[in-house]
Short mmCIF file of C-alpha atoms and ligand atoms in Angstrom, two decimals:
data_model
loop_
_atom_site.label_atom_id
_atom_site.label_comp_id
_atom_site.label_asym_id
_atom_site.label_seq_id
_atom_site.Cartn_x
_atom_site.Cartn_y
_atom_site.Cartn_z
CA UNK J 284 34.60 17.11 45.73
CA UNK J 285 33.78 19.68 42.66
CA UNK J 286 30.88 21.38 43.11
CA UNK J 287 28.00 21.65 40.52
CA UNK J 288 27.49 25.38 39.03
CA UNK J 289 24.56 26.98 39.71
CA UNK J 290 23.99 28.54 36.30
CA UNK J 291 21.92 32.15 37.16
CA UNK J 292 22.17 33.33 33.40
CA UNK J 293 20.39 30.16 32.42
CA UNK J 294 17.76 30.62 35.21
CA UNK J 295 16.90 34.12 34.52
CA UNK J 296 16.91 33.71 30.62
CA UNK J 297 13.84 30.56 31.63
CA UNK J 298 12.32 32.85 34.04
CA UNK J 299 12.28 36.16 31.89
CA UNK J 300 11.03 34.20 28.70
CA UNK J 301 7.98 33.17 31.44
CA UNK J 302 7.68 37.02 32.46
CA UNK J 303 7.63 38.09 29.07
CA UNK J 304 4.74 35.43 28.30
CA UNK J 305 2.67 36.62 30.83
CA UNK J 306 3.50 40.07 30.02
CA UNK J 307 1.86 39.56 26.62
CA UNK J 308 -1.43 37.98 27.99
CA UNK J 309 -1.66 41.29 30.04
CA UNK J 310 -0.86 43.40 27.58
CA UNK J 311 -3.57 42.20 25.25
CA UNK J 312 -5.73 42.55 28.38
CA UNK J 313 -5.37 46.13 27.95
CA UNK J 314 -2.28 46.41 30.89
CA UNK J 315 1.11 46.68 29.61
CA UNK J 316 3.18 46.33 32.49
CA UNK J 317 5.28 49.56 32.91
CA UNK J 318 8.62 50.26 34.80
CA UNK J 319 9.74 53.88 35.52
CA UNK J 320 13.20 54.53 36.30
CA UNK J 321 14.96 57.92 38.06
CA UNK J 322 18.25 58.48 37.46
CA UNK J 323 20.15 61.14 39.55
CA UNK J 324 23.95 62.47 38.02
CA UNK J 325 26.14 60.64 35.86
CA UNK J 326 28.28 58.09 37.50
CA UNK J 327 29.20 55.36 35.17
CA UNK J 328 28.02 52.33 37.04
CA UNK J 329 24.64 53.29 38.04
CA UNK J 330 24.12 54.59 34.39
CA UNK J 331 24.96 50.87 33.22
CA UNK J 332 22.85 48.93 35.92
CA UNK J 333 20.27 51.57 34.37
CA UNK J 334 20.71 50.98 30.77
CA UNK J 335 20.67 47.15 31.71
CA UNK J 336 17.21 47.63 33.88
CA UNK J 337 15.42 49.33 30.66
CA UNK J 338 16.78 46.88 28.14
CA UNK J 339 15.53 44.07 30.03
CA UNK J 340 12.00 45.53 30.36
CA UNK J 341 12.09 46.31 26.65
CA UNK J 342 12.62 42.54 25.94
CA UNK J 343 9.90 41.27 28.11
CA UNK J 344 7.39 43.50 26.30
CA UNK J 345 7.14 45.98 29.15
CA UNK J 346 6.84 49.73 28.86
CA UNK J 347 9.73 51.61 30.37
CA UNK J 348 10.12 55.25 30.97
CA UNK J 349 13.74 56.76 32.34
CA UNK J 350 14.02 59.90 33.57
CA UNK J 351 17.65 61.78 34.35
CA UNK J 352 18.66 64.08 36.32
CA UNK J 353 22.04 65.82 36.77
CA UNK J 354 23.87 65.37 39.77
CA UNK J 355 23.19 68.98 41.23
CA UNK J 356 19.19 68.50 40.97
CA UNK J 357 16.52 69.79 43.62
CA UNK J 358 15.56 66.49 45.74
CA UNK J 359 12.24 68.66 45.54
CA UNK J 360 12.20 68.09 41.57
CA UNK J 361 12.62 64.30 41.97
CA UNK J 362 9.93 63.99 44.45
CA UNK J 363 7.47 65.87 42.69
CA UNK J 364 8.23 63.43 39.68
CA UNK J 365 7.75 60.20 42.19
CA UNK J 366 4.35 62.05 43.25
CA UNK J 367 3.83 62.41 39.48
CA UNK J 368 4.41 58.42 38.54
CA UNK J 369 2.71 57.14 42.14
CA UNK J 370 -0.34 59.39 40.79
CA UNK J 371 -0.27 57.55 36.96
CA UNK J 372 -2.24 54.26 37.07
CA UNK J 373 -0.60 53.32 33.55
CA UNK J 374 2.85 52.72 35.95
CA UNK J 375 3.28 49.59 37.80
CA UNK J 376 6.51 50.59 39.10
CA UNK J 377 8.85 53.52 40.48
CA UNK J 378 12.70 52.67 40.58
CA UNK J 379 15.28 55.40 42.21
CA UNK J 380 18.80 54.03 40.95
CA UNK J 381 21.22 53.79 44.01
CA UNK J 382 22.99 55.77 45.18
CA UNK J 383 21.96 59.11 45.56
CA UNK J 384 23.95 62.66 45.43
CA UNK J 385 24.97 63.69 49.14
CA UNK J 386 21.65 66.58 48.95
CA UNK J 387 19.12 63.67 49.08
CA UNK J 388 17.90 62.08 51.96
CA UNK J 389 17.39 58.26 50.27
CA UNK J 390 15.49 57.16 53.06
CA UNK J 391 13.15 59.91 52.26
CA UNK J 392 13.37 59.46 48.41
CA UNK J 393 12.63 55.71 48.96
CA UNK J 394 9.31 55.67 51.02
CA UNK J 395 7.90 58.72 49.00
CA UNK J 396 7.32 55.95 46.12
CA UNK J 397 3.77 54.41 47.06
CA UNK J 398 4.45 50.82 48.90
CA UNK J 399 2.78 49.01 45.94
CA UNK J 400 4.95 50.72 43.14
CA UNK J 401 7.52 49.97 45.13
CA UNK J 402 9.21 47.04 42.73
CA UNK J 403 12.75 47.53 44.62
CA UNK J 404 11.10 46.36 47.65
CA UNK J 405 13.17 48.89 49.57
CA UNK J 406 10.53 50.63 51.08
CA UNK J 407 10.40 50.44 54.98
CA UNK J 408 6.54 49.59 54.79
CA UNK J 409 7.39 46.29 52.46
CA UNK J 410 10.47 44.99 54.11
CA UNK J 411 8.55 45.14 57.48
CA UNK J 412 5.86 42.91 55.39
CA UNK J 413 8.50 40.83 54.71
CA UNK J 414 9.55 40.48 58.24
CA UNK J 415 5.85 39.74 59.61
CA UNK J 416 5.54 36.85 56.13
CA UNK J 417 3.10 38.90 54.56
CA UNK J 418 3.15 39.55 51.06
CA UNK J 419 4.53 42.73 49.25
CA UNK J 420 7.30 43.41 46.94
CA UNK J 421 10.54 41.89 48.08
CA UNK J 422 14.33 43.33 46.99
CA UNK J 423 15.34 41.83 44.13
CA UNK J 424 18.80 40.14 44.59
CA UNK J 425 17.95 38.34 48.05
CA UNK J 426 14.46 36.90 45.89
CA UNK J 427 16.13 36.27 42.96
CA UNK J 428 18.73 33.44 45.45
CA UNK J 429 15.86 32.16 46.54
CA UNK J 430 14.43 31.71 43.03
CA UNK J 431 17.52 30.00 42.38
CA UNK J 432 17.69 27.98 45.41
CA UNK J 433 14.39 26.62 44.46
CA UNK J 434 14.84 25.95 41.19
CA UNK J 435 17.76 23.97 42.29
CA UNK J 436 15.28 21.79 44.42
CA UNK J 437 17.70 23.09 47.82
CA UNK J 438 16.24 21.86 50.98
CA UNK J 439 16.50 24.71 52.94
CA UNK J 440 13.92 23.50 55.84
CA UNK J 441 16.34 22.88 58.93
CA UNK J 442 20.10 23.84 57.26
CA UNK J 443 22.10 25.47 59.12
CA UNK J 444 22.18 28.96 56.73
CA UNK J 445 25.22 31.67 57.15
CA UNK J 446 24.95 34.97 55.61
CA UNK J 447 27.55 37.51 55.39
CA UNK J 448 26.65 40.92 55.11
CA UNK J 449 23.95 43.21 56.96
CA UNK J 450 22.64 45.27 54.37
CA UNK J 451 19.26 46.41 53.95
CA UNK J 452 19.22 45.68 50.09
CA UNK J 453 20.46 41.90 50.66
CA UNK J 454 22.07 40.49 54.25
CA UNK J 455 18.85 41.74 56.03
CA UNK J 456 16.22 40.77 53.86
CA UNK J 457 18.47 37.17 52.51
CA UNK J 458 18.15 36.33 56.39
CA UNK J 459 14.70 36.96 56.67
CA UNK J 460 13.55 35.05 53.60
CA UNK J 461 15.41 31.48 54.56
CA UNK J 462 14.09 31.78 58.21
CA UNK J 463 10.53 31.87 56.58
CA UNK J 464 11.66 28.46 54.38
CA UNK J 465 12.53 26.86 58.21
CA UNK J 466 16.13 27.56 58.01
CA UNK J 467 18.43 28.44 61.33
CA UNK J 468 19.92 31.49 59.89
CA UNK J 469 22.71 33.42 61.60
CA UNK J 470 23.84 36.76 59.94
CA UNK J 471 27.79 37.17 60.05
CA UNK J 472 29.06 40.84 59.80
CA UNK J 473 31.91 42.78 60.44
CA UNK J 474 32.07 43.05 63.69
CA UNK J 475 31.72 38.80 64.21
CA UNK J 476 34.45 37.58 65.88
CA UNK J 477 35.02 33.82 64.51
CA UNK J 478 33.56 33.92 60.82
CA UNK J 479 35.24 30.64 59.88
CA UNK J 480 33.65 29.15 63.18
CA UNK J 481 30.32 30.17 62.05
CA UNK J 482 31.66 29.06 58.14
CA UNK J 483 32.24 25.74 58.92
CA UNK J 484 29.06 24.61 60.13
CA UNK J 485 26.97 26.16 57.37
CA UNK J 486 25.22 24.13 54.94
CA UNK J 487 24.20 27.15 53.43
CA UNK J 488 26.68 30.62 52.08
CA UNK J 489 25.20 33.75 50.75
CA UNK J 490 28.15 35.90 50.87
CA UNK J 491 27.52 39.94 50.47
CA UNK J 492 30.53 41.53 51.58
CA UNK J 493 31.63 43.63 48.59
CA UNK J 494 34.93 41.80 48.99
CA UNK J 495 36.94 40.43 46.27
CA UNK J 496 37.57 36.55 46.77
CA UNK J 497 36.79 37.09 50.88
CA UNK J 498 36.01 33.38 51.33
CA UNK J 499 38.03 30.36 50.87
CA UNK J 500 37.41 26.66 50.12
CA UNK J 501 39.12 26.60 53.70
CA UNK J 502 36.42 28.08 55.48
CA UNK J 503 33.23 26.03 54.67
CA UNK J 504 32.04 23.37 55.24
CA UNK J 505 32.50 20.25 52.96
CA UNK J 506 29.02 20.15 51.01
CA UNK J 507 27.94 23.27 51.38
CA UNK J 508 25.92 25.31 49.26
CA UNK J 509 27.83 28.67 48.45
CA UNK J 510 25.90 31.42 46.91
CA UNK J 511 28.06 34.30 46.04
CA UNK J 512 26.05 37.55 45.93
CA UNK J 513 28.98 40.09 45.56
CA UNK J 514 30.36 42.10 42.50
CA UNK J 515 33.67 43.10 42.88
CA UNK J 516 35.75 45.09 40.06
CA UNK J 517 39.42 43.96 40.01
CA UNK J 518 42.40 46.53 38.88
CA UNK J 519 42.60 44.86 35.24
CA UNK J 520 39.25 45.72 34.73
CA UNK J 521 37.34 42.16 35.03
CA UNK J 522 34.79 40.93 37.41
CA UNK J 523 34.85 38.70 40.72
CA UNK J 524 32.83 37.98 43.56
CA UNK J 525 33.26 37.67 47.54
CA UNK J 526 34.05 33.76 47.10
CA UNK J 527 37.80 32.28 45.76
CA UNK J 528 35.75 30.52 43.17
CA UNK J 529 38.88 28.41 42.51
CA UNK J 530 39.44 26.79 46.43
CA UNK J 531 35.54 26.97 47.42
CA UNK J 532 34.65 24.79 44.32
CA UNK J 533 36.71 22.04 45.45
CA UNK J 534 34.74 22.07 48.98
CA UNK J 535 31.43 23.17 47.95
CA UNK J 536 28.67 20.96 46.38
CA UNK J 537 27.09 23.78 44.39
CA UNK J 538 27.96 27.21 43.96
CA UNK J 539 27.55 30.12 41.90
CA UNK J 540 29.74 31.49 39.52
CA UNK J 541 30.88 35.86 38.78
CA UNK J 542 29.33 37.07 36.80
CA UNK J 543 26.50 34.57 35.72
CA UNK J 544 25.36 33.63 38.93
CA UNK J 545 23.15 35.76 41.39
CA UNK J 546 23.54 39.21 39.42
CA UNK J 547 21.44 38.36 35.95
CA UNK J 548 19.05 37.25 38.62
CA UNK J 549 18.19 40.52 40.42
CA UNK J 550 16.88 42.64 37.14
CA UNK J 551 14.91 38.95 36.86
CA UNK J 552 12.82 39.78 39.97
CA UNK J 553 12.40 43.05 38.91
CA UNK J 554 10.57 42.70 36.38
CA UNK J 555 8.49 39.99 37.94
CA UNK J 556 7.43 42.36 40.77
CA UNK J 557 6.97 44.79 38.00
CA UNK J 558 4.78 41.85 36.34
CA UNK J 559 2.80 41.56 39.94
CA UNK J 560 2.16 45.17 40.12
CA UNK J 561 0.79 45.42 36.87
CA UNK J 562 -1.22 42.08 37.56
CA UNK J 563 -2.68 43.64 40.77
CA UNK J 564 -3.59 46.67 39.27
CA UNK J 565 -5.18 44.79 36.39
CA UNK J 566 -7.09 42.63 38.97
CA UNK J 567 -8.25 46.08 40.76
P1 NAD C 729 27.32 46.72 51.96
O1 NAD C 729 28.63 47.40 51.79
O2 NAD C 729 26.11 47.52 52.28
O3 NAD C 729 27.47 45.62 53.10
C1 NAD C 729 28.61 44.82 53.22
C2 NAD C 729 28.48 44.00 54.45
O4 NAD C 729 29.66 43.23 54.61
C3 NAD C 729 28.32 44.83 55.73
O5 NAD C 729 27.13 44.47 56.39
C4 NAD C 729 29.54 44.48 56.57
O6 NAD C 729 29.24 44.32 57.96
C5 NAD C 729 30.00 43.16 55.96
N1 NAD C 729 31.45 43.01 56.11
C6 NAD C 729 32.41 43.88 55.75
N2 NAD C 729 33.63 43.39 56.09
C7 NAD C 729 33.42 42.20 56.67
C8 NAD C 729 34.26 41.23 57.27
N3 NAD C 729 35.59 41.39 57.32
N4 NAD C 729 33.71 40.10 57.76
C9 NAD C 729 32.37 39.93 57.72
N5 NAD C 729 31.51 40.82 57.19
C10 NAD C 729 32.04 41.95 56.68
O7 NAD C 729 27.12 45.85 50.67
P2 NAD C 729 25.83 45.28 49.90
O8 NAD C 729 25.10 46.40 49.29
O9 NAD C 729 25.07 44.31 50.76
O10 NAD C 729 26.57 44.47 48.74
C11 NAD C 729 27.46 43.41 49.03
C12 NAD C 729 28.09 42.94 47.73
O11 NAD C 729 27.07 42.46 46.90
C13 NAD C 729 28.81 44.02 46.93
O12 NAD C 729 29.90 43.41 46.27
C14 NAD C 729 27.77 44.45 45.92
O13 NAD C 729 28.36 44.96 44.72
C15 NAD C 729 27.09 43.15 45.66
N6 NAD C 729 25.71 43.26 45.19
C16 NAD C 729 25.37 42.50 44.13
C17 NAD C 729 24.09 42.51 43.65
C18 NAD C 729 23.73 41.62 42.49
O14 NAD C 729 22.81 41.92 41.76
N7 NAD C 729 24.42 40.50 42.33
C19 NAD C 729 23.12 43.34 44.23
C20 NAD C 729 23.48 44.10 45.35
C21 NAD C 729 24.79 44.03 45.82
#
């Protein structure tokens, strides 16, 4: 078997040109939909995923404001600028780009953004929405797979559904959304004893490990559904993900690609919780 690419780039470009549709409506409404975005010291990656975050909104005919800080800054001058954007109703959104300098206390920086300008969806208040099924903002790589996954047409009531990785920003929250679509979901971490075990009878992958080429056409299951969330920088500079692409694309029956799979995703559902905040402000 050769599995069928799941194209992300070509998802997100549909979805954005959607967001950036609705955007105008709004906008002639009188609500331009408005990210803000904090930016704490200078390291090279996070200034990129930044960069990225504000392009993107700039193309959907969203407002963006960035504001930097150098890597030595108060926490207390941060937080009085979150107080400062959760007070302005002209912004739909508050973004803290992870992570932090060792002086801040993230948790702390994360839940003083107000729960519904919370567009990361990283605030304690929203993922425990998430857990209960209610609706708030959800974090944007685990909701963009799931965007994907439906667009796909993926049946994903009763499969068998492996994730690996326990993070808050995607193992915790992936496993939570594909129990709520009737999935049997089991989380696979470091400490698991038998990963291939658990591999091999999973219909559905998300690997989030953060390790390059981790998982092997070996492991899974003929047929499965691999979805490879990871972004891993290799010593000659290019870019892979958590899956051998190469063996799990002979096993797999779809499976996405690094980069252009899961990753031009994420800013995707950013700016379409950005959208819903501005929508339920406008609605207000
Ligand atoms: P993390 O470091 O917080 O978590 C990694 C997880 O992998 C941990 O829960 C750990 O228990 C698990 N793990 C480590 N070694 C393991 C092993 N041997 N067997 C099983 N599990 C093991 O990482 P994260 O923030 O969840 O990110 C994971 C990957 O996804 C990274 O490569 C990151 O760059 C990438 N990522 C991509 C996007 C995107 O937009 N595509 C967004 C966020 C993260």
């Amino acid at each position: 078997m050769t599995a069928r690419i799941l194209d992300g780039k070509t998802i997100a470009e549909r979805v954005r040109e959607d967001i950036a549709q609705q955007a105008k409506t709004l906008s002639a409404q009188g609500v331009q939909p408005c990210l803000a975005v904090i930016l704490v010291g200078s390291d090279p990656a996070s200034a990129v995923y930044v960069r990225n975050k504000v392009a993107a909104c700039e193309k959907a005919g969203f407002r963006s404001l960035k504001f930097d800080y150098p890597a030595d800054a108060e926490p207390a001058v941060v937080l009085a600028k979150i107080a400062e954007l959760n007070a302005d109703s002209s912004v739909h959104g508050i973004l803290v780009q992870l992570p932090l300098p060792p002086q801040f206390d993230e948790d702390a920086v994360l839940e003083a953004i107000l729960p519904t300008k919370d567009v990361d969806g990283f605030h304690a208040e929203n993922f425990g929405m998430l857990l209960q099924g209610r609706e708030s903002f959800y974090p944007c790589t685990p909701w963009g797979v799931m965007r994907m996954l439906q667009e796909e047409n993926v049946k994903i009531e009763g499969a068998e559904a492996v994730i690996i990785g326990r993070s808050n920003i995607v193992g915790k929250p992936m496993a939570v959304m594909l129990l709520s679509k009737g999935a049997t979901v089991t989380i696979c971490h470091s400490k698991t004893k038998d990963l291939t075990a658990h591999l091999k009878r999973a219909d559905i992958v998300v690997a989030a490990v953060g390790r390059p080429r981790f998982v092997t056409g070996a492991m899974l299951k003929p047929g499965a559904i691999v979805i490879d969330v990871g972004i891993n920088r290799l010593p000659d500079g290019k870019l892979c993900g958590d899956v051998d692409f190469d063996s799990a694309k002979q096993v797999a029956s779809l499976i996405t690609p690094v980069p252009g799979g899961v990753g031009p995703m994420t800013i995707t559902m950013l700016l379409a919780n950005t959208l819903l905040s501005a929508q339920r402000a406008a609605a207000k």
